[in-house]
Coordinates of C-alpha atoms in Angstrom, one line a residue:
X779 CA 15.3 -63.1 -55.9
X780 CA 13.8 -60.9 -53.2
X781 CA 11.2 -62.6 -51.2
X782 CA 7.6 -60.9 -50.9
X783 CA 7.5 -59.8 -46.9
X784 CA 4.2 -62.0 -45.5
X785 CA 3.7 -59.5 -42.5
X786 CA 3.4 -55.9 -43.6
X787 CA 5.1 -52.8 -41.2
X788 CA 1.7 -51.7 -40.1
X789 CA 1.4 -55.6 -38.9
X790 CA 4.9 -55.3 -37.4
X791 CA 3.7 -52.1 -35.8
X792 CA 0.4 -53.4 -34.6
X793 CA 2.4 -56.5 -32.2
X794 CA 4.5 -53.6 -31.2
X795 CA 2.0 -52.2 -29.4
X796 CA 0.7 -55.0 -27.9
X797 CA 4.3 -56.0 -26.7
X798 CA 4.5 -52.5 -25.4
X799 CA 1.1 -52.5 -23.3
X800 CA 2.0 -55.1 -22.0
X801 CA 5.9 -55.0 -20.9
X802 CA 7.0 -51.5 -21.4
X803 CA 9.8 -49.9 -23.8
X804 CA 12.6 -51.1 -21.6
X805 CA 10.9 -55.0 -21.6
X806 CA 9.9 -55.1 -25.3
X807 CA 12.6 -57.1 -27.5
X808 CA 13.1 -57.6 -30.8
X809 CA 12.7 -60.7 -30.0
X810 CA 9.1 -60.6 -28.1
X811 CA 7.6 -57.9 -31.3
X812 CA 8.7 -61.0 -33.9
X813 CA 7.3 -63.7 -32.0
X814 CA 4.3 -61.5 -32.1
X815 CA 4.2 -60.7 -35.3
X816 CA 5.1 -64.2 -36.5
X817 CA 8.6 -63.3 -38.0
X818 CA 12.3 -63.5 -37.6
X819 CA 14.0 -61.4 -34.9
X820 CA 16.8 -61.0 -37.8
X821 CA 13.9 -60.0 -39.9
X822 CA 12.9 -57.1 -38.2
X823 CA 16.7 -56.1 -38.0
X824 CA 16.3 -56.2 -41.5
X825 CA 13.3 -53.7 -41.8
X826 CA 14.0 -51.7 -38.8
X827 CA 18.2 -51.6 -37.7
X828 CA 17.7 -51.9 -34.2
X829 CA 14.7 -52.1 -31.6
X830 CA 15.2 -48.3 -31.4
X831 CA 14.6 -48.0 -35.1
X832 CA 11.9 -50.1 -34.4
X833 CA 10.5 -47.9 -31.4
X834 CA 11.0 -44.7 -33.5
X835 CA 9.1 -46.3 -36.3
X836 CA 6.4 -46.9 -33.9
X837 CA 6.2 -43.2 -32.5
X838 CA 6.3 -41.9 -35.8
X839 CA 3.4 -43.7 -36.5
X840 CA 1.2 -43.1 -33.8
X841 CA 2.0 -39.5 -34.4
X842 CA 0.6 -39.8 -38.1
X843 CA -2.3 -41.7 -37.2
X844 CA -3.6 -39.1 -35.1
X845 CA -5.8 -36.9 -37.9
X846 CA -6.9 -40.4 -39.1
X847 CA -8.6 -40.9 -35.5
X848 CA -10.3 -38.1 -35.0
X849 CA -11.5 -38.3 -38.3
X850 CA -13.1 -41.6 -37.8
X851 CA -14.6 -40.4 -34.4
X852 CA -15.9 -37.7 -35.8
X853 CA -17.4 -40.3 -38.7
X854 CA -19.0 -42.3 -36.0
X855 CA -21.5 -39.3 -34.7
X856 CA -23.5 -36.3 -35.6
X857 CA -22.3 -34.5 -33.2
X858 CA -18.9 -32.9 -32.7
X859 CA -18.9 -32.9 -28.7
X860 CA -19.5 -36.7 -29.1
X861 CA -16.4 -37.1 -31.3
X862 CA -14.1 -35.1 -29.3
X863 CA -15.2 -37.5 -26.4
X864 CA -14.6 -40.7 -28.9
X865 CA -11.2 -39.7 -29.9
X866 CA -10.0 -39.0 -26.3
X867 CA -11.3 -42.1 -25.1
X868 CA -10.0 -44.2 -28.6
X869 CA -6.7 -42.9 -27.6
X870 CA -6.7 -44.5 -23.8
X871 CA -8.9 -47.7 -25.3
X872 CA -5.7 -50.0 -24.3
X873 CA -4.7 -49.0 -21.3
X874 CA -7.2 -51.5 -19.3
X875 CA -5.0 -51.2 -16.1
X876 CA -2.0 -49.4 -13.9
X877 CA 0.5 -51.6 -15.1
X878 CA 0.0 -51.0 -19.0
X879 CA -0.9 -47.0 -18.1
X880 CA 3.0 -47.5 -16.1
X881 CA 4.3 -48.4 -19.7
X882 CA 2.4 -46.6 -21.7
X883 CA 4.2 -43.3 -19.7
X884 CA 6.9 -45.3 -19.9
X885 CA 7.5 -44.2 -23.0
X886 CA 7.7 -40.5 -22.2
X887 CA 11.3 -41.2 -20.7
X888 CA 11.9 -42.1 -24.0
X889 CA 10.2 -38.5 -25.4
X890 CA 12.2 -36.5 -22.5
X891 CA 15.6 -37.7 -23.4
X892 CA 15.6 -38.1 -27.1
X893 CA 15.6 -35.7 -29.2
X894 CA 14.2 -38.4 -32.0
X895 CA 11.7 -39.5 -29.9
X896 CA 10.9 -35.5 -28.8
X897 CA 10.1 -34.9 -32.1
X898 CA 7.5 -37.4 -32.9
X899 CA 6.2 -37.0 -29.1
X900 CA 6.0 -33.2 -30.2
X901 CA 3.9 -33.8 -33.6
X902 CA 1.5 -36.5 -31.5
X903 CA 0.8 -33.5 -29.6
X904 CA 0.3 -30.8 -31.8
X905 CA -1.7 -32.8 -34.1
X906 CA -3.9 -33.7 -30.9
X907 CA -4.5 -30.3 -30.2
X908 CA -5.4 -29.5 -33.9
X909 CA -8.1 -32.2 -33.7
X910 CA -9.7 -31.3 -30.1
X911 CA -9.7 -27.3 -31.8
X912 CA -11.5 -28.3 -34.8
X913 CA -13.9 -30.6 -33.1
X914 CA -14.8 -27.2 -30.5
X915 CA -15.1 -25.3 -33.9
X916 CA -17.4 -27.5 -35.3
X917 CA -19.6 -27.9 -31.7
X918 CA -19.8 -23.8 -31.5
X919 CA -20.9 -24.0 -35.3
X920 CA -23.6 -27.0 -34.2
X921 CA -24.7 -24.6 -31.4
X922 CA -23.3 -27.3 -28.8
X923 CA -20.9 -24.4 -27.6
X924 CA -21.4 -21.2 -27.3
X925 CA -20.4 -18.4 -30.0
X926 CA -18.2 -16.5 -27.4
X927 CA -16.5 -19.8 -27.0
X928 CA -12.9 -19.8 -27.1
X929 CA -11.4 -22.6 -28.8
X930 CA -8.3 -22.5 -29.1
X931 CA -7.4 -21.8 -25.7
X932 CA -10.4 -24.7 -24.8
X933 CA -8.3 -27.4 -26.9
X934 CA -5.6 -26.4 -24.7
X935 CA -7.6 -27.0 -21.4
X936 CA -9.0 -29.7 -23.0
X937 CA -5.9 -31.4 -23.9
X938 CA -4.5 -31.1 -20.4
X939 CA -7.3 -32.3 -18.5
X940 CA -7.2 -35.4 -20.5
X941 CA -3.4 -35.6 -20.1
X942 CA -3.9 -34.8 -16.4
X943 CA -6.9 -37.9 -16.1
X944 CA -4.8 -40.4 -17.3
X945 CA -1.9 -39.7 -15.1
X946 CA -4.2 -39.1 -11.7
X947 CA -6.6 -41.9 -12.9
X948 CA -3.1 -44.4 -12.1
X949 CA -2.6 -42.8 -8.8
X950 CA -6.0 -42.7 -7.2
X951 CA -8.6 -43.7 -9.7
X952 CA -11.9 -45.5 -8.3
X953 CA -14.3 -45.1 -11.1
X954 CA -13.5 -46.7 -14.6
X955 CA -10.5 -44.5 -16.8
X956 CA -13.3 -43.7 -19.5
X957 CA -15.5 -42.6 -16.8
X958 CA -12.6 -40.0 -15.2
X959 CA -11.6 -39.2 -18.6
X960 CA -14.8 -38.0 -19.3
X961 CA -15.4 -36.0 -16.1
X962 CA -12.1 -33.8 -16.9
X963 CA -13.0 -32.9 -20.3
X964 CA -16.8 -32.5 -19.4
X965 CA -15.7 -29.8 -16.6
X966 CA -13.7 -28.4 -18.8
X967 CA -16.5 -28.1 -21.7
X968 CA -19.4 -27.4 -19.1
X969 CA -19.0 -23.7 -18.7
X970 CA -19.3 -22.9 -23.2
X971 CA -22.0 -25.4 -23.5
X972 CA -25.0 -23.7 -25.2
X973 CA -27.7 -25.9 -22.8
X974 CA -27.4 -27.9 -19.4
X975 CA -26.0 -31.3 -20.4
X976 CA -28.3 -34.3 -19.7
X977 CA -27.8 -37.3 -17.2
X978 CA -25.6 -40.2 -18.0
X979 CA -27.2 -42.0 -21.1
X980 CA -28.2 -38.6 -22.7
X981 CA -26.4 -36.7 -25.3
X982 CA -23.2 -35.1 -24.6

């Protein structure tokens, strides 16, 4: 008789990530994601083949999650420029000092020299850039951009800039990573904005 699995694969996937944060691809075990999880090393052999399978499993769901996060920014807040500020900072919300930001980009070795990993690094990405583009449609429909706006080069610039905080944030960052991230995207948005933007505390 098969025995029912107690700990799902999201579950699995979920002390992945913390095992990740906190010790990178090349110090996560199989050993370290089960003792997290609360099963068997041989268990997750089982499910997974190997801690590659494992990883790839793990980057093929981040990459799917992505439409599900903007969509529950977006849920959160009437208005669209708020969201696309959400999502962006949802997706740093973990990375709470250099050292896990190190592993987190750690990972990108992973994207640059496998083609399996590439792929899924690829999807993240695209589907990232869908998300910020339909968030900038919806601000120039709310009359938070301007019509002339255009967003699918924006998303681009947008995209980037995040990208771009995150990385100099590690290097040279003084103020809180929200706070940069915010900045990037904000000089990015500023010039379509319909109205001035109000001081910290204000809407976006």
């Amino acid at each position: 008789m098969v025995r029912p699995r107690t700990v799902s694969d999201e579950e699995v996937l979920a002390a992945t990530a913390g095992v990740l944060r906190r010790h990178g691809p090349a110090g996560t075990t199989l050993a370290a994601v089960a003792r997290e999880a609360g099963v068997s090393a041989p268990a997750l052999v089982h499910r997974f083949g190997s801690k590659r399978g494992l990883l790839l499993a793990f980057a093929a769901r981040a990459a799917a999650g992505v439409a599900d996060g903007f969509a529950a920014a977006r849920a959160g807040t009437a208005s669209p420029l708020a969201a696309l500020h959400a999502a962006l900072a949802a997706d740093v919300a973990d990375a709470e000092d250099r050292d896990e930001v190190a592993h987190d980009l750690g990972f990108l070795q992973l994207d640059l020299t496998d083609e399996e990993f590439r792929a899924h690094a690829a999807t993240h990405a695209h589907r990232t850039r869908e998300g910020i583009a339909r968030l900038l449609a919806e601000a120039v429909r709310a009359r938070e951009l301007r019509a002339s706006t255009p967003t699918d080069a924006l998303a681009r610039t947008v995209h980037v800039a995040s990208h771009g905080a995150l990385v100099l944030w590690a290097l040279a960052g003084t103020a809180p990573l929200r706070e940069e991230l915010r900045a990037a995207v904000d000089a990015a948005l500023d010039p379509h904005r319909t109205r001035t933007r109000r001081a910290p505390g204000g809407p976006p």
